[in-house]
Amino acid sequence: MSDELEPSGLRNRGEEAIGDLAQALLENPVFHQAVTTALGAGERAVQAQRTAMGALNIASSAELERLGRRLRSLSDRLEAIEDRLDEVADEVAALRAQARATGDRPDLSAQARS
């Protein structure tokens, strides 16, 4: 088998040909102008879409993602508050049980101030 027909030889020749083609396209002013125009049109279309969605008061995906993050953060904070309330309820229950056992009536108003 000759070197040109081996898979690695074919691959190398193919890569070289693609590289030469890409270089020729990049150096071609007509191709360069077409790519620049296409990219500019795409950016203008995105901006027009944002403007239209804003005018219709429709949230963008970025705004929805930000809202989702804020809701998750709020949920985490609420869960922490619930956990702390459970701890306080357990402490109050323990104090009441202790007071019943000793026959004393604890001054909960003094503890609430601390």
Coordinates of C-alpha atoms in Angstrom, one line a residue:
M1 CA 0.0 0.0 0.0
S2 CA 1.4 3.4 -0.9
D3 CA 1.8 6.2 1.7
E4 CA -1.0 8.2 0.0
L5 CA -3.6 5.5 0.5
E6 CA -2.9 4.9 4.1
P7 CA -5.5 6.4 6.5
S8 CA -3.0 8.7 8.2
G9 CA -1.7 9.9 4.8
L10 CA -5.2 10.6 3.6
R11 CA -6.1 12.3 6.8
N12 CA -3.0 14.5 6.6
R13 CA -3.8 15.5 3.0
G14 CA -7.4 16.2 3.9
E15 CA -6.4 18.4 6.8
E16 CA -3.9 20.2 4.7
A17 CA -6.5 20.8 2.0
I18 CA -9.1 22.1 4.5
G19 CA -6.5 24.4 6.0
D20 CA -5.6 25.8 2.6
L21 CA -9.3 26.3 1.7
A22 CA -10.0 28.0 5.0
Q23 CA -7.0 30.3 4.5
A24 CA -8.1 31.2 1.0
L25 CA -11.6 32.0 2.2
L26 CA -10.3 34.2 5.0
E27 CA -8.1 36.1 2.6
N28 CA -11.0 36.6 0.1
P29 CA -12.5 40.1 0.6
V30 CA -15.9 39.1 -0.8
F31 CA -16.1 36.1 1.6
H32 CA -14.9 38.3 4.5
Q33 CA -17.5 41.0 3.7
A34 CA -20.3 38.3 3.5
V35 CA -19.4 36.9 6.9
T36 CA -19.2 40.4 8.5
T37 CA -22.6 41.3 7.0
A38 CA -24.1 38.0 8.2
L39 CA -22.8 38.4 11.7
G40 CA -24.0 42.0 11.8
A41 CA -27.5 41.0 10.6
G42 CA -27.6 38.3 13.3
E43 CA -26.8 40.8 16.0
R44 CA -29.4 43.3 14.7
A45 CA -32.0 40.5 14.7
V46 CA -31.2 39.6 18.3
Q47 CA -31.5 43.3 19.3
A48 CA -34.8 43.6 17.5
Q49 CA -36.1 40.5 19.3
R50 CA -35.0 41.9 22.7
T51 CA -36.8 45.2 21.9
A52 CA -40.0 43.4 20.7
M53 CA -40.0 41.2 23.8
G54 CA -39.5 44.2 26.0
A55 CA -42.3 46.1 24.3
L56 CA -44.7 43.1 24.9
N57 CA -43.5 42.8 28.5
I58 CA -42.2 39.2 27.9
A59 CA -39.3 38.1 30.1
S60 CA -36.2 36.9 28.4
S61 CA -34.5 33.6 29.3
A62 CA -31.8 35.5 31.2
E63 CA -34.4 37.3 33.3
L64 CA -36.2 34.0 34.0
E65 CA -32.9 32.4 35.0
R66 CA -32.2 35.3 37.4
L67 CA -35.7 35.0 38.8
G68 CA -35.2 31.3 39.3
R69 CA -31.9 31.9 41.2
R70 CA -33.6 34.5 43.4
L71 CA -36.5 32.1 44.1
R72 CA -34.0 29.3 45.1
S73 CA -32.1 31.7 47.3
L74 CA -35.4 32.8 49.0
S75 CA -36.4 29.2 49.4
D76 CA -33.1 28.4 51.1
R77 CA -33.4 31.4 53.4
L78 CA -37.0 30.4 54.3
E79 CA -35.9 26.8 55.0
A80 CA -33.2 28.1 57.4
I81 CA -35.8 30.2 59.2
E82 CA -38.1 27.2 59.5
D83 CA -35.2 25.2 60.9
R84 CA -34.5 27.9 63.5
L85 CA -38.1 28.1 64.4
D86 CA -38.2 24.4 65.0
E87 CA -35.1 24.7 67.3
V88 CA -36.8 27.5 69.2
A89 CA -40.0 25.5 69.6
D90 CA -37.9 22.6 70.9
E91 CA -36.1 24.8 73.4
V92 CA -39.4 26.3 74.6
A93 CA -40.8 22.8 75.0
A94 CA -37.8 21.7 77.0
L95 CA -38.0 24.7 79.2
R96 CA -41.7 24.0 79.9
A97 CA -41.0 20.4 80.6
Q98 CA -38.2 21.4 83.0
A99 CA -40.5 23.9 84.7
R100 CA -43.2 21.3 85.2
A101 CA -40.7 18.9 86.6
T102 CA -39.4 21.4 89.1
G103 CA -42.7 23.0 89.8
D104 CA -41.3 26.4 88.8
R105 CA -42.8 28.7 86.2
P106 CA -40.0 30.1 84.0
D107 CA -40.1 33.8 83.1
L108 CA -40.3 33.4 79.3
S109 CA -40.5 37.2 78.8
A110 CA -37.0 37.6 80.2
Q111 CA -35.7 34.9 77.9
A112 CA -37.4 36.5 74.9
R113 CA -35.5 39.8 75.5
S114 CA -32.1 38.0 75.5

